[in-house]
Amino acid sequence: MLEEVRQLASVVVAEITAAQDDKALEALRVHHLGRKSRLRQIARQIGHLPAAQRPALGEATGRAQQAIQQALDDKALALRQMAESASALDVTLPGRRPLLGCAHLLSQLTDELISIFQGMGFDVADGPEAEDEYHNFDALNTPADHPARDLHDTFYLEGGGLMRTHTSTVQIRVMEQTPPPVRIISLGRCYRKETVDATHHFAFHQIEGLYVDRGVSFADLKGTIEAMGRQLMGAETQVRFRPHFFPFTEPSVEYDFTCICKRQRANCSICKGTGWIEIAGAGMVDPAVFTAVGYDPDEYTGFAFGMGLERIAMIRHGIDDVRRFLENDLRFIRQF
């Protein structure tokens, strides 16, 4: 009888664990703990046993009853939790579609420009954002007294170095490691000490191009800029060059595109009625830059150009505040 009690407890606990609902659980409780249950029958027979056998059987019976009751309580709690969880989910409701993400407007523009320049034979090069003064200034023919090197214009780092002020640093690094011909675009984030407002930011994005080989001329530069402009701004886009100065190019120019308003309009918020929009700078690589990277300026010539991605995006989409690009406001981002 002692062995029967032990086996009975094990079998009953297993049946309770397998119960699927409250009704089945209640039936098991009545069957195994009710007045007519086998466990109660055994308990009533303890008094008829020899005195020496009573303690062991009584103890086994009590343990079996406790184990069965504990199993009932645990299963009841589990069933109640399942019911509460199920009631919180209405399976008849329509499903919720996941939110679909998209590339940031600047990332979209970057991919478009990469595709345009790769179609003209340019490779993509990358470099560090934390730079040294040599690659950021010295190798680019920027003298020590140039205003761009002042503390109020550039973010200098403790222990030396600085945050790059343009992606021209990548061009220097590529030329140091690669003999001509070189045809690359370098792009990424740059940093300058600017008072943040609608048209200025301390962090911005640039894309710059470099082509070095024998016989590269200003006509090649003009053709490259025109081809890029027409693919980017429309087939009717024209390019205008204006004399300028940059330490790392000679001659240097700024280039403009015809405005997207297509003609001179006094009320155009982009060109202010001029019919032209300023894009960026370009020029033929200064021989001093070639000397710094080990190229022979008597044998090779080249051109370089650059532009700000934010400016292009603002012109194309009529965006009036450069700060919107870095605010991570989904109301703005989802428009593109």
Short mmCIF file of N, CA and C in Angstrom, two decimals, residues 155-321:
data_model
loop_
_atom_site.label_atom_id
_atom_site.label_comp_id
_atom_site.label_asym_id
_atom_site.label_seq_id
_atom_site.Cartn_x
_atom_site.Cartn_y
_atom_site.Cartn_z
N PHE A 155 38.11 72.37 -35.90
CA PHE A 155 38.05 71.61 -34.64
C PHE A 155 39.37 70.86 -34.47
N TYR A 156 40.22 71.35 -33.57
CA TYR A 156 41.47 70.66 -33.26
C TYR A 156 41.25 69.70 -32.10
N LEU A 157 41.97 68.58 -32.12
CA LEU A 157 41.80 67.54 -31.12
C LEU A 157 42.90 67.62 -30.08
N GLU A 158 42.58 67.21 -28.87
CA GLU A 158 43.59 67.15 -27.82
C GLU A 158 44.64 66.11 -28.19
N GLY A 159 45.89 66.47 -28.00
CA GLY A 159 46.96 65.53 -28.33
C GLY A 159 47.38 65.57 -29.78
N GLY A 160 46.81 66.50 -30.56
CA GLY A 160 47.17 66.63 -31.96
C GLY A 160 46.08 66.13 -32.88
N GLY A 161 46.14 66.59 -34.11
CA GLY A 161 45.13 66.19 -35.08
C GLY A 161 43.94 67.14 -35.09
N LEU A 162 43.02 66.86 -36.01
CA LEU A 162 41.86 67.71 -36.18
C LEU A 162 40.76 66.92 -36.88
N MET A 163 39.56 67.46 -36.86
CA MET A 163 38.47 66.88 -37.64
C MET A 163 38.55 67.47 -39.04
N ARG A 164 38.58 66.62 -40.05
CA ARG A 164 38.82 67.10 -41.41
C ARG A 164 37.81 68.18 -41.81
N THR A 165 38.31 69.16 -42.54
CA THR A 165 37.45 70.26 -42.97
C THR A 165 36.95 70.07 -44.40
N HIS A 166 37.45 69.06 -45.08
CA HIS A 166 37.01 68.71 -46.44
C HIS A 166 37.46 67.28 -46.72
N THR A 167 36.93 66.68 -47.76
CA THR A 167 37.33 65.32 -48.13
C THR A 167 38.51 65.31 -49.09
N SER A 168 39.13 66.47 -49.33
CA SER A 168 40.34 66.50 -50.14
C SER A 168 41.47 65.71 -49.50
N THR A 169 41.38 65.52 -48.19
CA THR A 169 42.40 64.72 -47.51
C THR A 169 42.48 63.31 -48.09
N VAL A 170 41.33 62.78 -48.51
CA VAL A 170 41.32 61.44 -49.11
C VAL A 170 42.09 61.44 -50.42
N GLN A 171 41.98 62.51 -51.19
CA GLN A 171 42.71 62.59 -52.45
C GLN A 171 44.21 62.54 -52.22
N ILE A 172 44.67 63.25 -51.18
CA ILE A 172 46.10 63.22 -50.86
C ILE A 172 46.54 61.82 -50.49
N ARG A 173 45.78 61.15 -49.66
CA ARG A 173 46.15 59.79 -49.23
C ARG A 173 46.17 58.81 -50.40
N VAL A 174 45.23 58.96 -51.31
CA VAL A 174 45.20 58.07 -52.48
C VAL A 174 46.41 58.33 -53.38
N MET A 175 46.74 59.61 -53.62
CA MET A 175 47.89 59.92 -54.48
C MET A 175 49.20 59.48 -53.84
N GLU A 176 49.29 59.52 -52.52
CA GLU A 176 50.50 59.06 -51.85
C GLU A 176 50.75 57.56 -52.08
N GLN A 177 49.67 56.81 -52.25
CA GLN A 177 49.78 55.36 -52.33
C GLN A 177 49.59 54.81 -53.74
N THR A 178 49.11 55.66 -54.68
CA THR A 178 48.74 55.17 -56.01
C THR A 178 49.42 56.00 -57.08
N PRO A 179 50.16 55.40 -57.98
CA PRO A 179 50.74 56.16 -59.09
C PRO A 179 49.67 56.52 -60.10
N PRO A 180 49.89 57.59 -60.87
CA PRO A 180 48.90 57.95 -61.90
C PRO A 180 48.78 56.83 -62.94
N PRO A 181 47.61 56.74 -63.63
CA PRO A 181 46.47 57.65 -63.54
C PRO A 181 45.59 57.37 -62.33
N VAL A 182 44.97 58.43 -61.81
CA VAL A 182 44.05 58.33 -60.68
C VAL A 182 42.75 59.03 -61.06
N ARG A 183 41.64 58.35 -60.84
CA ARG A 183 40.33 58.96 -61.11
C ARG A 183 39.40 58.50 -60.00
N ILE A 184 39.18 59.34 -59.02
CA ILE A 184 38.42 58.96 -57.83
C ILE A 184 37.42 60.04 -57.45
N ILE A 185 36.43 59.64 -56.68
CA ILE A 185 35.61 60.56 -55.91
C ILE A 185 35.76 60.19 -54.44
N SER A 186 35.82 61.19 -53.61
CA SER A 186 35.89 60.98 -52.16
C SER A 186 34.72 61.70 -51.52
N LEU A 187 34.06 61.05 -50.60
CA LEU A 187 32.86 61.65 -50.02
C LEU A 187 32.73 61.26 -48.56
N GLY A 188 32.00 62.10 -47.82
CA GLY A 188 31.78 61.81 -46.41
C GLY A 188 31.53 63.08 -45.62
N ARG A 189 31.52 62.92 -44.31
CA ARG A 189 31.20 64.04 -43.41
C ARG A 189 32.44 64.85 -43.10
N CYS A 190 32.26 66.17 -43.03
CA CYS A 190 33.33 67.10 -42.70
C CYS A 190 32.87 68.01 -41.56
N TYR A 191 33.83 68.75 -40.98
CA TYR A 191 33.52 69.53 -39.78
C TYR A 191 34.24 70.89 -39.83
N ARG A 192 33.50 71.94 -39.52
CA ARG A 192 34.08 73.27 -39.40
C ARG A 192 33.36 74.02 -38.28
N LYS A 193 34.07 74.92 -37.66
CA LYS A 193 33.46 75.70 -36.59
C LYS A 193 32.55 76.76 -37.19
N GLU A 194 31.30 76.44 -37.29
CA GLU A 194 30.31 77.36 -37.84
C GLU A 194 29.21 77.61 -36.80
N THR A 195 28.69 78.80 -36.81
CA THR A 195 27.51 79.09 -36.01
C THR A 195 26.31 78.46 -36.72
N VAL A 196 25.64 77.52 -36.05
CA VAL A 196 24.57 76.76 -36.69
C VAL A 196 23.36 77.66 -36.91
N ASP A 197 22.94 77.73 -38.17
CA ASP A 197 21.72 78.46 -38.51
C ASP A 197 21.10 77.79 -39.73
N ALA A 198 20.21 78.47 -40.42
CA ALA A 198 19.48 77.84 -41.52
C ALA A 198 20.37 77.45 -42.69
N THR A 199 21.52 78.09 -42.84
CA THR A 199 22.38 77.82 -43.99
C THR A 199 23.78 77.32 -43.60
N HIS A 200 24.05 77.18 -42.32
CA HIS A 200 25.37 76.73 -41.87
C HIS A 200 25.22 75.66 -40.79
N HIS A 201 26.19 74.74 -40.78
CA HIS A 201 26.22 73.70 -39.75
C HIS A 201 27.67 73.30 -39.50
N PHE A 202 27.96 72.89 -38.27
CA PHE A 202 29.34 72.48 -37.98
C PHE A 202 29.69 71.12 -38.59
N ALA A 203 28.66 70.35 -38.96
CA ALA A 203 28.87 69.07 -39.63
C ALA A 203 28.13 69.09 -40.96
N PHE A 204 28.80 68.69 -42.01
CA PHE A 204 28.19 68.71 -43.34
C PHE A 204 28.83 67.60 -44.18
N HIS A 205 28.30 67.38 -45.36
CA HIS A 205 28.75 66.29 -46.22
C HIS A 205 29.24 66.83 -47.55
N GLN A 206 30.36 66.28 -48.01
CA GLN A 206 30.95 66.71 -49.26
C GLN A 206 31.17 65.51 -50.18
N ILE A 207 31.22 65.79 -51.48
CA ILE A 207 31.72 64.84 -52.46
C ILE A 207 32.72 65.60 -53.33
N GLU A 208 33.91 65.04 -53.50
CA GLU A 208 34.94 65.69 -54.29
C GLU A 208 35.47 64.70 -55.31
N GLY A 209 35.92 65.23 -56.44
CA GLY A 209 36.46 64.40 -57.51
C GLY A 209 37.88 64.78 -57.85
N LEU A 210 38.65 63.81 -58.32
CA LEU A 210 40.05 64.03 -58.71
C LEU A 210 40.36 63.16 -59.92
N TYR A 211 40.98 63.78 -60.93
CA TYR A 211 41.42 63.03 -62.11
C TYR A 211 42.83 63.49 -62.46
N VAL A 212 43.78 62.56 -62.44
CA VAL A 212 45.17 62.86 -62.73
C VAL A 212 45.68 61.90 -63.79
N ASP A 213 46.30 62.45 -64.83
CA ASP A 213 46.89 61.63 -65.89
C ASP A 213 47.71 62.54 -66.79
N ARG A 214 48.31 61.98 -67.78
CA ARG A 214 48.99 62.80 -68.78
C ARG A 214 47.96 63.49 -69.67
N GLY A 215 48.13 64.77 -69.87
CA GLY A 215 47.30 65.49 -70.81
C GLY A 215 45.91 65.86 -70.34
N VAL A 216 45.62 65.78 -69.04
CA VAL A 216 44.31 66.20 -68.53
C VAL A 216 44.22 67.72 -68.61
N SER A 217 43.12 68.21 -69.16
CA SER A 217 42.99 69.65 -69.40
C SER A 217 41.76 70.23 -68.71
N PHE A 218 41.66 71.54 -68.77
CA PHE A 218 40.48 72.22 -68.21
C PHE A 218 39.22 71.83 -68.97
N ALA A 219 39.37 71.49 -70.24
CA ALA A 219 38.21 71.04 -71.01
C ALA A 219 37.65 69.74 -70.45
N ASP A 220 38.53 68.87 -69.94
CA ASP A 220 38.06 67.62 -69.32
C ASP A 220 37.26 67.93 -68.05
N LEU A 221 37.75 68.90 -67.28
CA LEU A 221 37.02 69.32 -66.07
C LEU A 221 35.64 69.84 -66.45
N LYS A 222 35.59 70.72 -67.44
CA LYS A 222 34.31 71.32 -67.84
C LYS A 222 33.35 70.24 -68.33
N GLY A 223 33.84 69.31 -69.13
CA GLY A 223 32.97 68.25 -69.63
C GLY A 223 32.45 67.36 -68.52
N THR A 224 33.30 67.07 -67.53
CA THR A 224 32.87 66.22 -66.40
C THR A 224 31.79 66.92 -65.58
N ILE A 225 31.99 68.21 -65.28
CA ILE A 225 31.01 68.96 -64.50
C ILE A 225 29.69 69.07 -65.26
N GLU A 226 29.76 69.32 -66.55
CA GLU A 226 28.54 69.43 -67.34
C GLU A 226 27.78 68.10 -67.37
N ALA A 227 28.49 67.00 -67.56
CA ALA A 227 27.84 65.70 -67.60
C ALA A 227 27.18 65.38 -66.27
N MET A 228 27.87 65.70 -65.19
CA MET A 228 27.29 65.47 -63.86
C MET A 228 26.06 66.33 -63.65
N GLY A 229 26.16 67.61 -63.99
CA GLY A 229 25.05 68.54 -63.78
C GLY A 229 23.80 68.16 -64.54
N ARG A 230 23.96 67.70 -65.76
CA ARG A 230 22.80 67.35 -66.58
C ARG A 230 22.13 66.07 -66.08
N GLN A 231 22.92 65.14 -65.58
CA GLN A 231 22.32 63.93 -65.01
C GLN A 231 21.66 64.21 -63.67
N LEU A 232 22.22 65.17 -62.94
CA LEU A 232 21.72 65.44 -61.60
C LEU A 232 20.55 66.41 -61.60
N MET A 233 20.62 67.46 -62.43
CA MET A 233 19.64 68.54 -62.38
C MET A 233 18.73 68.61 -63.60
N GLY A 234 19.00 67.79 -64.64
CA GLY A 234 18.17 67.83 -65.83
C GLY A 234 18.99 68.02 -67.08
N ALA A 235 18.49 67.48 -68.20
CA ALA A 235 19.25 67.48 -69.45
C ALA A 235 19.52 68.87 -69.99
N GLU A 236 18.71 69.88 -69.62
CA GLU A 236 18.89 71.23 -70.15
C GLU A 236 19.82 72.09 -69.30
N THR A 237 20.38 71.50 -68.24
CA THR A 237 21.23 72.27 -67.33
C THR A 237 22.50 72.75 -68.02
N GLN A 238 22.84 74.01 -67.83
CA GLN A 238 24.06 74.60 -68.35
C GLN A 238 24.98 74.93 -67.18
N VAL A 239 26.28 75.03 -67.48
CA VAL A 239 27.28 75.29 -66.45
C VAL A 239 28.00 76.59 -66.76
N ARG A 240 28.25 77.37 -65.72
CA ARG A 240 29.00 78.62 -65.85
C ARG A 240 30.18 78.59 -64.87
N PHE A 241 31.37 78.96 -65.36
CA PHE A 241 32.55 79.01 -64.50
C PHE A 241 32.93 80.45 -64.22
N ARG A 242 33.31 80.75 -62.98
CA ARG A 242 33.75 82.08 -62.57
C ARG A 242 35.11 81.96 -61.89
N PRO A 243 36.04 82.87 -62.18
CA PRO A 243 37.37 82.80 -61.56
C PRO A 243 37.28 82.87 -60.03
N HIS A 244 38.14 82.13 -59.38
CA HIS A 244 38.16 82.12 -57.92
C HIS A 244 39.57 81.76 -57.48
N PHE A 245 39.75 81.56 -56.16
CA PHE A 245 41.05 81.14 -55.65
C PHE A 245 40.87 80.03 -54.62
N PHE A 246 41.63 78.95 -54.81
CA PHE A 246 41.79 77.90 -53.81
C PHE A 246 43.28 77.58 -53.73
N PRO A 247 43.82 77.32 -52.55
CA PRO A 247 45.26 77.06 -52.43
C PRO A 247 45.73 75.83 -53.21
N PHE A 248 44.83 74.87 -53.43
CA PHE A 248 45.26 73.58 -53.99
C PHE A 248 44.95 73.43 -55.48
N THR A 249 44.38 74.46 -56.11
CA THR A 249 44.14 74.42 -57.56
C THR A 249 44.60 75.71 -58.21
N GLU A 250 45.06 75.62 -59.47
CA GLU A 250 45.50 76.79 -60.21
C GLU A 250 45.46 76.46 -61.71
N PRO A 251 44.58 77.08 -62.50
CA PRO A 251 43.60 78.09 -62.09
C PRO A 251 42.45 77.48 -61.30
N SER A 252 41.75 78.32 -60.54
CA SER A 252 40.61 77.89 -59.73
C SER A 252 39.35 78.59 -60.20
N VAL A 253 38.24 77.89 -60.05
CA VAL A 253 36.96 78.46 -60.46
C VAL A 253 35.88 78.07 -59.47
N GLU A 254 34.80 78.83 -59.48
CA GLU A 254 33.54 78.39 -58.90
C GLU A 254 32.60 78.12 -60.06
N TYR A 255 31.78 77.10 -59.92
CA TYR A 255 30.89 76.80 -61.04
C TYR A 255 29.44 76.89 -60.58
N ASP A 256 28.60 77.34 -61.50
CA ASP A 256 27.17 77.54 -61.27
C ASP A 256 26.38 76.67 -62.25
N PHE A 257 25.18 76.29 -61.85
CA PHE A 257 24.23 75.62 -62.74
C PHE A 257 23.07 76.56 -63.01
N THR A 258 22.44 76.38 -64.18
CA THR A 258 21.21 77.13 -64.42
C THR A 258 20.16 76.71 -63.40
N CYS A 259 19.37 77.66 -62.96
CA CYS A 259 18.40 77.41 -61.89
C CYS A 259 17.30 76.47 -62.36
N ILE A 260 16.75 75.74 -61.42
CA ILE A 260 15.68 74.81 -61.75
C ILE A 260 14.40 75.53 -62.14
N CYS A 261 14.34 76.85 -61.93
CA CYS A 261 13.17 77.60 -62.38
C CYS A 261 13.17 77.81 -63.89
N LYS A 262 14.29 77.39 -64.56
CA LYS A 262 14.41 77.36 -66.03
C LYS A 262 14.60 78.73 -66.68
N ARG A 263 14.25 79.80 -66.00
CA ARG A 263 14.48 81.13 -66.56
C ARG A 263 14.51 82.14 -65.40
N GLN A 264 14.98 83.32 -65.73
CA GLN A 264 15.11 84.35 -64.69
C GLN A 264 13.75 84.76 -64.16
N ARG A 265 13.57 84.50 -62.88
CA ARG A 265 12.32 84.90 -62.23
C ARG A 265 12.64 85.70 -60.99
N ALA A 266 12.11 86.89 -60.92
CA ALA A 266 12.43 87.76 -59.80
C ALA A 266 11.99 87.17 -58.47
N ASN A 267 10.93 86.37 -58.51
CA ASN A 267 10.41 85.81 -57.26
C ASN A 267 10.96 84.42 -56.97
N CYS A 268 11.96 83.96 -57.73
CA CYS A 268 12.54 82.64 -57.45
C CYS A 268 13.36 82.70 -56.17
N SER A 269 13.02 81.85 -55.19
CA SER A 269 13.70 81.88 -53.90
C SER A 269 15.09 81.26 -53.97
N ILE A 270 15.42 80.59 -55.07
CA ILE A 270 16.71 79.92 -55.19
C ILE A 270 17.74 80.81 -55.87
N CYS A 271 17.42 81.30 -57.07
CA CYS A 271 18.40 82.09 -57.83
C CYS A 271 18.21 83.59 -57.66
N LYS A 272 17.15 84.01 -56.99
CA LYS A 272 16.87 85.43 -56.77
C LYS A 272 16.79 86.22 -58.08
N GLY A 273 16.33 85.54 -59.13
CA GLY A 273 16.15 86.23 -60.39
C GLY A 273 17.36 86.22 -61.30
N THR A 274 18.48 85.67 -60.87
CA THR A 274 19.68 85.67 -61.70
C THR A 274 19.66 84.56 -62.75
N GLY A 275 18.90 83.51 -62.50
CA GLY A 275 18.87 82.38 -63.41
C GLY A 275 19.98 81.38 -63.18
N TRP A 276 20.89 81.66 -62.21
CA TRP A 276 22.02 80.77 -61.91
C TRP A 276 22.06 80.45 -60.42
N ILE A 277 22.54 79.27 -60.09
CA ILE A 277 22.72 78.88 -58.69
C ILE A 277 24.16 78.41 -58.48
N GLU A 278 24.80 78.96 -57.46
CA GLU A 278 26.18 78.59 -57.15
C GLU A 278 26.23 77.18 -56.58
N ILE A 279 27.13 76.37 -57.11
CA ILE A 279 27.23 74.98 -56.67
C ILE A 279 28.47 74.77 -55.80
N ALA A 280 29.66 74.93 -56.36
CA ALA A 280 30.87 74.65 -55.57
C ALA A 280 32.09 75.12 -56.34
N GLY A 281 33.27 74.63 -55.93
CA GLY A 281 34.53 75.04 -56.53
C GLY A 281 35.23 73.91 -57.25
N ALA A 282 36.18 74.30 -58.12
CA ALA A 282 36.94 73.33 -58.89
C ALA A 282 38.19 74.01 -59.43
N GLY A 283 39.00 73.25 -60.16
CA GLY A 283 40.19 73.82 -60.78
C GLY A 283 41.19 72.75 -61.15
N MET A 284 42.27 73.19 -61.78
CA MET A 284 43.37 72.30 -62.12
C MET A 284 44.28 72.15 -60.90
N VAL A 285 44.69 70.93 -60.61
CA VAL A 285 45.48 70.67 -59.41
C VAL A 285 46.78 71.47 -59.45
N ASP A 286 47.06 72.17 -58.36
CA ASP A 286 48.27 72.99 -58.28
C ASP A 286 49.51 72.10 -58.32
N PRO A 287 50.54 72.47 -59.09
CA PRO A 287 51.77 71.66 -59.13
C PRO A 287 52.38 71.40 -57.76
N ALA A 288 52.18 72.32 -56.81
CA ALA A 288 52.73 72.13 -55.47
C ALA A 288 52.11 70.91 -54.79
N VAL A 289 50.83 70.63 -55.07
CA VAL A 289 50.18 69.45 -54.51
C VAL A 289 50.79 68.19 -55.09
N PHE A 290 51.07 68.18 -56.40
CA PHE A 290 51.71 67.02 -57.02
C PHE A 290 53.09 66.78 -56.42
N THR A 291 53.82 67.85 -56.19
CA THR A 291 55.16 67.71 -55.60
C THR A 291 55.07 67.11 -54.20
N ALA A 292 54.06 67.49 -53.43
CA ALA A 292 53.90 66.99 -52.06
C ALA A 292 53.64 65.50 -52.02
N VAL A 293 52.96 64.98 -53.04
CA VAL A 293 52.61 63.55 -53.03
C VAL A 293 53.56 62.71 -53.88
N GLY A 294 54.58 63.35 -54.46
CA GLY A 294 55.57 62.60 -55.23
C GLY A 294 55.26 62.44 -56.70
N TYR A 295 54.30 63.20 -57.24
CA TYR A 295 54.00 63.17 -58.68
C TYR A 295 54.89 64.20 -59.39
N ASP A 296 55.22 63.95 -60.62
CA ASP A 296 56.00 64.88 -61.42
C ASP A 296 55.05 65.88 -62.09
N PRO A 297 55.03 67.13 -61.67
CA PRO A 297 54.10 68.11 -62.25
C PRO A 297 54.41 68.45 -63.70
N ASP A 298 55.62 68.12 -64.16
CA ASP A 298 55.95 68.35 -65.56
C ASP A 298 55.40 67.25 -66.46
N GLU A 299 55.06 66.10 -65.85
CA GLU A 299 54.56 64.97 -66.63
C GLU A 299 53.06 64.81 -66.51
N TYR A 300 52.51 65.14 -65.36
CA TYR A 300 51.08 64.89 -65.12
C TYR A 300 50.34 66.19 -64.83
N THR A 301 49.10 66.20 -65.25
CA THR A 301 48.17 67.27 -64.90
C THR A 301 46.89 66.62 -64.37
N GLY A 302 46.05 67.43 -63.77
CA GLY A 302 44.82 66.87 -63.23
C GLY A 302 43.86 67.97 -62.80
N PHE A 303 42.63 67.57 -62.57
CA PHE A 303 41.64 68.53 -62.07
C PHE A 303 40.98 67.96 -60.82
N ALA A 304 40.43 68.87 -60.02
CA ALA A 304 39.70 68.49 -58.80
C ALA A 304 38.46 69.36 -58.70
N PHE A 305 37.44 68.83 -58.11
CA PHE A 305 36.20 69.59 -57.91
C PHE A 305 35.51 69.06 -56.66
N GLY A 306 34.57 69.83 -56.15
CA GLY A 306 33.84 69.39 -54.97
C GLY A 306 32.51 70.10 -54.85
N MET A 307 31.67 69.56 -53.98
CA MET A 307 30.37 70.19 -53.73
C MET A 307 29.81 69.68 -52.41
N GLY A 308 28.92 70.46 -51.84
CA GLY A 308 28.25 70.06 -50.61
C GLY A 308 26.95 69.33 -50.92
N LEU A 309 26.77 68.18 -50.32
CA LEU A 309 25.56 67.40 -50.60
C LEU A 309 24.31 68.11 -50.08
N GLU A 310 24.42 68.74 -48.92
CA GLU A 310 23.25 69.43 -48.38
C GLU A 310 22.77 70.53 -49.33
N ARG A 311 23.71 71.23 -49.95
CA ARG A 311 23.32 72.33 -50.84
C ARG A 311 22.57 71.77 -52.05
N ILE A 312 23.08 70.70 -52.62
CA ILE A 312 22.40 70.11 -53.78
C ILE A 312 21.00 69.65 -53.39
N ALA A 313 20.88 69.00 -52.24
CA ALA A 313 19.57 68.51 -51.80
C ALA A 313 18.61 69.66 -51.53
N MET A 314 19.10 70.73 -50.95
CA MET A 314 18.25 71.88 -50.66
C MET A 314 17.73 72.52 -51.95
N ILE A 315 18.59 72.58 -52.96
CA ILE A 315 18.18 73.17 -54.24
C ILE A 315 17.14 72.29 -54.93
N ARG A 316 17.41 70.99 -54.96
CA ARG A 316 16.53 70.07 -55.70
C ARG A 316 15.16 69.96 -55.07
N HIS A 317 15.10 70.02 -53.74
CA HIS A 317 13.84 69.74 -53.05
C HIS A 317 13.23 70.97 -52.35
N GLY A 318 13.83 72.12 -52.54
CA GLY A 318 13.26 73.33 -51.95
C GLY A 318 13.31 73.35 -50.43
N ILE A 319 14.37 72.79 -49.86
CA ILE A 319 14.52 72.75 -48.39
C ILE A 319 15.16 74.05 -47.95
N ASP A 320 14.60 74.68 -46.92
CA ASP A 320 15.04 76.02 -46.54
C ASP A 320 15.91 76.05 -45.29
N ASP A 321 16.21 74.90 -44.70
CA ASP A 321 16.98 74.91 -43.45
C ASP A 321 17.89 73.68 -43.41
#
